[in-house]
Tab-separated table of C-alpha atoms and ligand atoms in Angstrom:
chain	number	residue	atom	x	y	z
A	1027	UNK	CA	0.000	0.000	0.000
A	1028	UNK	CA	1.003	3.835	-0.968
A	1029	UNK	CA	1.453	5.375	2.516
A	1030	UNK	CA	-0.718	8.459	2.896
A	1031	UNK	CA	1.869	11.244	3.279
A	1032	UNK	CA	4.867	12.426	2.095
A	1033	UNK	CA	8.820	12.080	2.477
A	1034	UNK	CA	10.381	15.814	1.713
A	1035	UNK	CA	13.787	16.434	1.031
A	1036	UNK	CA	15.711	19.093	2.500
A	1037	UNK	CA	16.861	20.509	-1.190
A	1038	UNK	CA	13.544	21.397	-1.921
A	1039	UNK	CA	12.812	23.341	1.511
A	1040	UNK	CA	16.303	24.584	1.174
A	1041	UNK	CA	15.352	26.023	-2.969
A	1042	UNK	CA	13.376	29.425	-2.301
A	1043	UNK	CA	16.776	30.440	0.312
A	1044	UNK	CA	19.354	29.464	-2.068
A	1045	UNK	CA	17.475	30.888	-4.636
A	1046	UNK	CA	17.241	34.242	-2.393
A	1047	UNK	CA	20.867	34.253	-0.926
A	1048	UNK	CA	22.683	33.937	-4.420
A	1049	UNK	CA	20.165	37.063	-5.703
A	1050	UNK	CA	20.921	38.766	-2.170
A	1051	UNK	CA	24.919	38.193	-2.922
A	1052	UNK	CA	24.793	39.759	-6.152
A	1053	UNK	CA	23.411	42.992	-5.056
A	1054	UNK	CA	26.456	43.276	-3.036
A	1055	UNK	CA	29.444	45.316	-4.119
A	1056	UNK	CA	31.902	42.943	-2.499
A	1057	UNK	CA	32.113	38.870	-2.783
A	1058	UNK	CA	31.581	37.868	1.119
A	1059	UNK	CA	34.169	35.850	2.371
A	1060	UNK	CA	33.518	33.122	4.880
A	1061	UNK	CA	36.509	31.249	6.530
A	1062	UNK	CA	36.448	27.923	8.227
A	1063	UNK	CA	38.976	26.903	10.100
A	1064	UNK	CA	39.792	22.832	10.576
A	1065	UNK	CA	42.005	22.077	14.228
A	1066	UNK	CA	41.161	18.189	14.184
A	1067	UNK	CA	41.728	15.366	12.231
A	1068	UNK	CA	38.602	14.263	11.949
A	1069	UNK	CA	37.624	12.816	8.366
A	1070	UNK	CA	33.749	13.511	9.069
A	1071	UNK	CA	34.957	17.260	9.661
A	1072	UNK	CA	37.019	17.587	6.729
A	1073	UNK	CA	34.430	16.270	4.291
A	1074	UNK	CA	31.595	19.107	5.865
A	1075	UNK	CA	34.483	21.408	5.520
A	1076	UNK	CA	34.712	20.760	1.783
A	1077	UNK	CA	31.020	20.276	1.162
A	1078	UNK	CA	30.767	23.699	2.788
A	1079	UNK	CA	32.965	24.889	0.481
A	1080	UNK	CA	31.000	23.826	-2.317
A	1081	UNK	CA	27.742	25.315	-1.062
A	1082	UNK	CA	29.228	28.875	-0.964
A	1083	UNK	CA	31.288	28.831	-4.566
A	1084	UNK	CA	27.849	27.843	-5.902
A	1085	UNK	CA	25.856	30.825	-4.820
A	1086	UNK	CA	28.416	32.920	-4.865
A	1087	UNK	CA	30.566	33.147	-1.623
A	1088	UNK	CA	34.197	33.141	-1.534
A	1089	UNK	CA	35.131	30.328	1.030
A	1090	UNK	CA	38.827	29.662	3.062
A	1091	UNK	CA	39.692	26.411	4.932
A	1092	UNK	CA	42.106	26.987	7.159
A	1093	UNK	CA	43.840	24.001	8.652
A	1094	UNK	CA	45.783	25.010	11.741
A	1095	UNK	CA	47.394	23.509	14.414
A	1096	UNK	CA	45.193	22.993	17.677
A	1097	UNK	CA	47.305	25.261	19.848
A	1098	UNK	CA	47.388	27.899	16.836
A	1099	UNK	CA	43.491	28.301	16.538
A	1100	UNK	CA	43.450	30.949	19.121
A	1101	UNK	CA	45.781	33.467	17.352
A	1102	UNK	CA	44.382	32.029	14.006
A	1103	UNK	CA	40.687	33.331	15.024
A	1104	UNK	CA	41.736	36.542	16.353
A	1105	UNK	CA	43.690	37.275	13.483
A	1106	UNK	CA	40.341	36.793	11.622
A	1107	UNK	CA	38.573	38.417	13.850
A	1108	UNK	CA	40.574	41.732	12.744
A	1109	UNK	CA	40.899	41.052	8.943
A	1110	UNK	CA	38.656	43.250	7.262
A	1111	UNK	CA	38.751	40.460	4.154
A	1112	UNK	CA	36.695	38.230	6.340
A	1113	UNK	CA	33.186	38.376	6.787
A	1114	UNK	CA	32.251	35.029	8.873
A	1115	UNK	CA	33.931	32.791	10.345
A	1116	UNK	CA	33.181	29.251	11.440
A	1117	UNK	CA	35.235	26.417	13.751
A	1118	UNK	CA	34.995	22.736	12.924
A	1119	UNK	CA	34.274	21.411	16.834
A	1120	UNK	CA	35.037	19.397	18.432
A	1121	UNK	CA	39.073	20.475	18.425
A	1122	UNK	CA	39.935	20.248	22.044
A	1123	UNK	CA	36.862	18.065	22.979
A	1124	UNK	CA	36.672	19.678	26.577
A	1125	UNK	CA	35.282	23.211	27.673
A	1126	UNK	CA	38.220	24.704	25.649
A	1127	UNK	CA	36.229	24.393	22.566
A	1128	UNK	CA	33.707	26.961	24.444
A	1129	UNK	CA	36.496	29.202	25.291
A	1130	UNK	CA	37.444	29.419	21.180
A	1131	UNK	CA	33.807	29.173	20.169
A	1132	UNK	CA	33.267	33.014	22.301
A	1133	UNK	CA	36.231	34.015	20.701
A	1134	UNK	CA	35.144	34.360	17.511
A	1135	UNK	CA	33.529	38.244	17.138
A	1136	UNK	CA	29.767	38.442	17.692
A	1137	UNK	CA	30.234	40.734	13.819
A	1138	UNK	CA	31.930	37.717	12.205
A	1139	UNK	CA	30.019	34.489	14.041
A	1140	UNK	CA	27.694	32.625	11.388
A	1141	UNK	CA	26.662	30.041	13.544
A	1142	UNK	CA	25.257	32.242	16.092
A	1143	UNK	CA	26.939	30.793	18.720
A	1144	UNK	CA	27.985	33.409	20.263
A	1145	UNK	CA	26.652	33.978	23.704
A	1146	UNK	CA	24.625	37.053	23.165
A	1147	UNK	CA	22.571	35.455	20.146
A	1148	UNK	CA	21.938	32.202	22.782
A	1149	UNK	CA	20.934	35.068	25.616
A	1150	UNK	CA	18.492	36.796	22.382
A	1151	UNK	CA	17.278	33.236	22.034
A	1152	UNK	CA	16.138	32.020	25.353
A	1153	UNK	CA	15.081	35.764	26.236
A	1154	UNK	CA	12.708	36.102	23.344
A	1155	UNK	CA	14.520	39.349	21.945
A	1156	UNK	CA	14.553	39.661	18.279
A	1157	UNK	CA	16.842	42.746	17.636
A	1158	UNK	CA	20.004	43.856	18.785
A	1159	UNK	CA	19.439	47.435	18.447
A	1160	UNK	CA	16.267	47.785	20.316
A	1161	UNK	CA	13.936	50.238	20.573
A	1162	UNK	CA	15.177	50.850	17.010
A	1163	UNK	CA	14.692	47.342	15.911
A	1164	UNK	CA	16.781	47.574	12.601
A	1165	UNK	CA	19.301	45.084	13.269
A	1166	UNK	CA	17.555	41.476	13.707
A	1167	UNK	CA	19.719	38.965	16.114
A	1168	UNK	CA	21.405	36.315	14.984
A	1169	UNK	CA	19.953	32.720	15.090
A	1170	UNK	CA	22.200	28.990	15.893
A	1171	UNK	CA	21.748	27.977	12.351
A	1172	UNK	CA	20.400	24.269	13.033
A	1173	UNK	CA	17.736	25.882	15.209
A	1174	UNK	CA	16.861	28.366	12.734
A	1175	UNK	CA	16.809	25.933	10.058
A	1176	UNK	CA	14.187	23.427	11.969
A	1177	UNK	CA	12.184	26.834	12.181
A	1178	UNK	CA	12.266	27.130	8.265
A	1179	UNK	CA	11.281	23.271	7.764
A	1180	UNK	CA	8.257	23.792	10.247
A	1181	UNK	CA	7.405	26.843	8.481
A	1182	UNK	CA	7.449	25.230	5.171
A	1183	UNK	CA	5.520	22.271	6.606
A	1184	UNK	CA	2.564	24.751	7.131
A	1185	UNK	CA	3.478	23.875	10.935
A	1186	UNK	CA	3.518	27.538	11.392
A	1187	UNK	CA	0.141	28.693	11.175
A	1188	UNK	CA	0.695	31.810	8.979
A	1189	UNK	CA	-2.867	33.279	10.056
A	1190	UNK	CA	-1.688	33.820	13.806
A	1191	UNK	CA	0.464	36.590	15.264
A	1192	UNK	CA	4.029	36.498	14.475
A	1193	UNK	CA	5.683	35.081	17.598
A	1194	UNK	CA	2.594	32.739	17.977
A	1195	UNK	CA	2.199	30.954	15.243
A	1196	UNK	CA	2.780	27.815	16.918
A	1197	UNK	CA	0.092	27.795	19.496
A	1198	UNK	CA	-1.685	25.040	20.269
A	1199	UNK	CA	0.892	22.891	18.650
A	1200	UNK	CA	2.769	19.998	20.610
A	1201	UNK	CA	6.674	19.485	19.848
A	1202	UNK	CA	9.003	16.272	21.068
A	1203	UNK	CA	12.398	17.268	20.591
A	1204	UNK	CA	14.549	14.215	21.605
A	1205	UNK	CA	18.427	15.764	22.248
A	1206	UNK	CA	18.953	18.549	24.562
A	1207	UNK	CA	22.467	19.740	23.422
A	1208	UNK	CA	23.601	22.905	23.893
A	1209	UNK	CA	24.522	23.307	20.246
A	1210	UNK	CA	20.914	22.234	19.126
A	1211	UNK	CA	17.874	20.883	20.900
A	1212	UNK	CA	18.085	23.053	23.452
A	1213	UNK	CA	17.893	26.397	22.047
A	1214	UNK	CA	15.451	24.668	19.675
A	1215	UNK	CA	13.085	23.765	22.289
A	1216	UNK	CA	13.186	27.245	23.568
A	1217	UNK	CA	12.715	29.054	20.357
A	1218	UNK	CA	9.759	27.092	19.618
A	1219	UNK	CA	8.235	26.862	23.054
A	1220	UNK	CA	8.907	31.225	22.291
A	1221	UNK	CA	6.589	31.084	19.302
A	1222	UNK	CA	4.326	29.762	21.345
A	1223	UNK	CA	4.530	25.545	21.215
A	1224	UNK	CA	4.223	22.751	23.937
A	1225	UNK	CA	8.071	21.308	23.597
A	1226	UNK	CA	8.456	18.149	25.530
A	1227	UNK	CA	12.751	18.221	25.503
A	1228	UNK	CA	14.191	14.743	26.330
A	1229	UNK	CA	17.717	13.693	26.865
A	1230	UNK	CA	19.460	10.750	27.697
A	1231	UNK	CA	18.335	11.957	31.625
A	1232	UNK	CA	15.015	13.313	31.871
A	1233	UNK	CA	12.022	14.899	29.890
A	1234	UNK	CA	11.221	18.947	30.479
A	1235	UNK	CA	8.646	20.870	28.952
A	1236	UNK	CA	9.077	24.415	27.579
A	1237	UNK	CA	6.211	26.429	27.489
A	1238	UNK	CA	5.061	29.970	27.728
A	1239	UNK	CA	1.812	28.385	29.454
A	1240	UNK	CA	-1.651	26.567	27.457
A	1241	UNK	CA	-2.684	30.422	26.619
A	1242	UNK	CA	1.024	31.758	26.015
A	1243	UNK	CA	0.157	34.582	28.953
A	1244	UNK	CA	4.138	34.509	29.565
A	1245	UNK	CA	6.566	36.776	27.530
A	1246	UNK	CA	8.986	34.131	27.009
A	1247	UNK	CA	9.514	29.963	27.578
A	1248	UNK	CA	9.318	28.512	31.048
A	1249	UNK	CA	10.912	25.321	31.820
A	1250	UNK	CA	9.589	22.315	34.067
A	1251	UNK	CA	11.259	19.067	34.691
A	1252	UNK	CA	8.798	16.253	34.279
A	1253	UNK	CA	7.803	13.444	36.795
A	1254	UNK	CA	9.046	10.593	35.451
A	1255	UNK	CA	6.383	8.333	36.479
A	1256	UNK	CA	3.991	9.855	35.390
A	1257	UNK	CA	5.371	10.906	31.767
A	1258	UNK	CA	7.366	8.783	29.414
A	1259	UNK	CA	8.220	9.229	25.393
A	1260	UNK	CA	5.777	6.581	25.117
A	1261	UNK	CA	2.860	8.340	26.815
A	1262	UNK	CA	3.973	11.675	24.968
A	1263	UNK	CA	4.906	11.099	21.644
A	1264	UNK	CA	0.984	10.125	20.799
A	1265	UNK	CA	-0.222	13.335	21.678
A	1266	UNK	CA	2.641	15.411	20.139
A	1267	UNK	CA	1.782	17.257	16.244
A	1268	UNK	CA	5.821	17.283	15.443
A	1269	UNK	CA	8.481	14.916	16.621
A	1270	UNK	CA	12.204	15.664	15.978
A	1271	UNK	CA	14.939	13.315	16.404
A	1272	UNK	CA	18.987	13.949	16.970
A	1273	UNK	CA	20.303	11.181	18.617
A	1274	UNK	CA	23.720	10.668	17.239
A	1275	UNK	CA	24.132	7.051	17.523
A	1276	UNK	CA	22.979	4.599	14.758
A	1277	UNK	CA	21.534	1.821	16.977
A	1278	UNK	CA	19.172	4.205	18.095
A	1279	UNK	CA	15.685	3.932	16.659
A	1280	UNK	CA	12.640	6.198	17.511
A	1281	UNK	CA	9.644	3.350	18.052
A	1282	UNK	CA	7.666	4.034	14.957
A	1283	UNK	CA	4.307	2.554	17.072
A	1284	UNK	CA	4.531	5.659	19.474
A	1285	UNK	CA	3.804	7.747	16.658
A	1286	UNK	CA	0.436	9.134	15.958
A	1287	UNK	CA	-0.746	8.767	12.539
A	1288	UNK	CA	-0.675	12.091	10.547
A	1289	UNK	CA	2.267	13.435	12.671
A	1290	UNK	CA	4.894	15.674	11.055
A	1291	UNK	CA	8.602	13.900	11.433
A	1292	UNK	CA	11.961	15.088	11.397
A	1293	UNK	CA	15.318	13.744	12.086
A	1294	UNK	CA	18.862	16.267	12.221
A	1295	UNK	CA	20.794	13.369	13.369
A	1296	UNK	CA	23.543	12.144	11.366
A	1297	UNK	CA	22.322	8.597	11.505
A	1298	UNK	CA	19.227	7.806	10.875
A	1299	UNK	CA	16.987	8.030	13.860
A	1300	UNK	CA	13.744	6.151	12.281
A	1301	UNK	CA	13.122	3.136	10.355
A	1302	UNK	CA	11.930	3.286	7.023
A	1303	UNK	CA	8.044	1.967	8.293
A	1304	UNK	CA	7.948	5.550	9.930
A	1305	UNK	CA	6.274	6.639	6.577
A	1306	UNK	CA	3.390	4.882	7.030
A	1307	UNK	CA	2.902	6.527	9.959
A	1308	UNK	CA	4.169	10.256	9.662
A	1309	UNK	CA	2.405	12.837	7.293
A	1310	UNK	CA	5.062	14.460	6.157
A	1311	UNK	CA	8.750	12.930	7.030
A	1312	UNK	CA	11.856	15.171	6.838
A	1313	UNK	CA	15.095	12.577	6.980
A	1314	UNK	CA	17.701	15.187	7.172
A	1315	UNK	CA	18.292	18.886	6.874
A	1316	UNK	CA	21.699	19.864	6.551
A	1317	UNK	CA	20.971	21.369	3.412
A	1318	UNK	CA	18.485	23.669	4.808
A	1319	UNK	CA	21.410	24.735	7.859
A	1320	UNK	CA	23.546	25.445	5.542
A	1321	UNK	CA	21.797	27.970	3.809
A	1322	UNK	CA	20.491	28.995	6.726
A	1323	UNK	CA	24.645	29.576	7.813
A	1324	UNK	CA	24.703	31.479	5.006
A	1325	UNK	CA	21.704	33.288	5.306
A	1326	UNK	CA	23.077	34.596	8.896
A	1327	UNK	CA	26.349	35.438	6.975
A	1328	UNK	CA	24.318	38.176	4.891
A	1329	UNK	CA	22.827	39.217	7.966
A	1330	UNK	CA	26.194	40.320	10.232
A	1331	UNK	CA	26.965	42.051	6.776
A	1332	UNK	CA	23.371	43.652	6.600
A	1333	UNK	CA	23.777	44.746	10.766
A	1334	UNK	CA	27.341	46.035	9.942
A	1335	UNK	CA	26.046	47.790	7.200
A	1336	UNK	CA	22.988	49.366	9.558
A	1337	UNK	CA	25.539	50.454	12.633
A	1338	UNK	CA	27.951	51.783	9.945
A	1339	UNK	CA	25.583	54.182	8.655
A	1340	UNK	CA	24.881	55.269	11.578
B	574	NAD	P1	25.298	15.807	21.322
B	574	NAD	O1	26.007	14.528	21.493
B	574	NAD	O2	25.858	17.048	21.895
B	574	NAD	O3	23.821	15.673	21.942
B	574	NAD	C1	23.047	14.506	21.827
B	574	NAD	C2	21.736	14.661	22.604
B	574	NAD	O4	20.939	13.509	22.415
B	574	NAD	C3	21.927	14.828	24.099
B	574	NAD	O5	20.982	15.745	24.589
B	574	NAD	C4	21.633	13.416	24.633
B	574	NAD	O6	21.191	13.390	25.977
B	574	NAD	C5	20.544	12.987	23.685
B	574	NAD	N1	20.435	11.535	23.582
B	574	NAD	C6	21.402	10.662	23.246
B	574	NAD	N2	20.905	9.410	23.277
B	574	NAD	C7	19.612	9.498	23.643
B	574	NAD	C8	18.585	8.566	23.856
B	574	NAD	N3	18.783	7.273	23.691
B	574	NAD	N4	17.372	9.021	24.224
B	574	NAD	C9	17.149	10.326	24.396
B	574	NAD	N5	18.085	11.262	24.194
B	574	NAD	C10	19.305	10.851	23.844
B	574	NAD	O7	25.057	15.973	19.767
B	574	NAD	P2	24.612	17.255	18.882
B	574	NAD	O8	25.742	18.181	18.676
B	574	NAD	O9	23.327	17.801	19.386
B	574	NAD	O10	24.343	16.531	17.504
B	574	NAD	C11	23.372	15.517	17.399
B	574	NAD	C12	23.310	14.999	15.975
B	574	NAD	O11	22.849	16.021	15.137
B	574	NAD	C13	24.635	14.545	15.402
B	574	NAD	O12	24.414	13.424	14.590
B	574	NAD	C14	25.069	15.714	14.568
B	574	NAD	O13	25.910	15.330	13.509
B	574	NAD	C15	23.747	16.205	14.068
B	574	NAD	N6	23.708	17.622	13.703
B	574	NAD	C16	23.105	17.928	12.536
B	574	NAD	C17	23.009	19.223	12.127
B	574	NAD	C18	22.313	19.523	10.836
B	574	NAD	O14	22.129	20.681	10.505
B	574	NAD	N7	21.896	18.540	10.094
B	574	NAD	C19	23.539	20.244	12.898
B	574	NAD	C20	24.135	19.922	14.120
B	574	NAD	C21	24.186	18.605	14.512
């Protein structure tokens, strides 16, 4: 039998950007440069590094890979940091595999940071502020581009209901987000629990929800931990409208049977968090999306370049 929904591709949610960054680049009067810079050894690393590369020389980006040393990155990024040539930069992690990787990833200059790692985009985030120049509003913040890009997919989905007030276009909706990392499911949980969803979080630990309450009264997310006997994945996932995956582990499966027919599915992992039955199940099924971050990285490039532009004028 034909299942009843629909597997979509992160190409085609990533077209309309592409399509809009590479006009977006031309009206510039310079190429913007992005630099990445490689401090591991790690194969998996070097071939994102390259495929980055690709992305930008396609729509129009000029793109440096700088391999350094480990114990040269420091001085490498703030070098960077001061060249006027360079518009973004972005670190392949993990290079020192312990908090020193934090240390580097704040070094890199809030004007330059593409990733939107940077501390004050995560405070934005989790505070519900949009702009970095308010009450002016001109300048929008930056977004952590995996984040940002689930926001795109949901939006494309018609998860967003585009009838409702900006900022609460998801209410009434019910998210699972299973991986809490700092780098993605968290902030992700927040942002959408900002535009107003349910988002049950698990981790490897516990389950929290992150809501701004059943008739978003609050200005931005709360955060509960839930009882654990009382409220499991399996109990959850039934009632949930989306459920995102990013376990990074290939022996782990998301039970296809705890999925509610008609639900909207997507997995970020790199390995494949679902079986293939899952599309008999899920009405629309998104199996990956780094095509959609990475125009999304780029995408937040144009922005620091739009902001700089803004404060320079100024
Ligand atoms: P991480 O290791 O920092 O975090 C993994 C998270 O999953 C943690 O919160 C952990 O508690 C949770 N987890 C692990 N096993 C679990 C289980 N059995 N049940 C419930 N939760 C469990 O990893 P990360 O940096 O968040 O990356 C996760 C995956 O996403 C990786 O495969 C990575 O390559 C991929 N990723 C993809 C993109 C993209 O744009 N496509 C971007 C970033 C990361």
């Amino acid at each position: 039998v034909k299942p009843a929904g629909r597997t979509i591709l992160a190409s085609t949610i990533a077209k309309p950007y592409t399509e809009e960054i590479t006009e977006n680049v031309s009206k510039l009067s310079i190429t913007p440069k992005l630099v990445g810079f490689l401090a591991n050894d790690d194969p998996a690393a070097e071939m994102y590094a390259n495929w980055t590369g690709k992305t930008c020389q396609s729509l129009g980006f000029d793109y440096e890979l700088r391999q350094v040393d480990k114990n040269d990155l420091e001085g490498a990024l703030i070098k960077a940091n001061k060249d006027d040539q360079v518009n973004g930069i972005m670190v392949y992690f993990p290079v020192f595999g312990n908090n020193q990787d934090q240390y580097l990833q704040q070094l890199i200059s809030t004007e330059k940071d593409v990733e939107g790692l940077n501390f004050l985009y995560y405070h934005n985030l989790y505070h519900n502020v949009r702009f970095l120049d308010p009450p002016a509003n001109e300048q929008k913040s930056i977004l952590p581009c995996t984040p940002l890009a689930m926001v795109k997919i949901l939006e494309y989905l018609g998860v967003y209901n585009k009838l409702l007030h900006y900022g609460n276009r998801l209410y009434g909706k019910k998210v699972l987000v299973v991986n809490r990392s700092e780098i993605v499911g968290r902030p992700l949980a927040a942002l959408l629990a900002n535009d107003g969803a349910t988002v049950y979080s698990v981790d490897i630990n516990n389950i929290q929800q992150f809501t701004r309450g059943d008739d978003l009264s609050e200005q931005r997310h709360k955060v509960i931990e839930l009882d654990s006997s009382e409220y499991s994945v399996e109990n959850l996932a039934p009632t949930c409208d989306v459920i995102i995956t990013g376990v990074p582990s290939d022996k782990y499966k998301f039970p296809t049977e705890y999925v509610r027919n008609g639900t909207v599915v997507i997995n970020f992992s790199s390995a494949k968090n679902f079986n293939d039955d899952i599309k008999t199940k899920a009405a629309l099924y998104v199996p990956s999306i780094g095509k959609v971050t990475i125009s999304m990285l780029l995408r937040n490039l144009l922005r620091l370049i739009d902001n700089k532009n803004i404060r320079r004028l100024k």
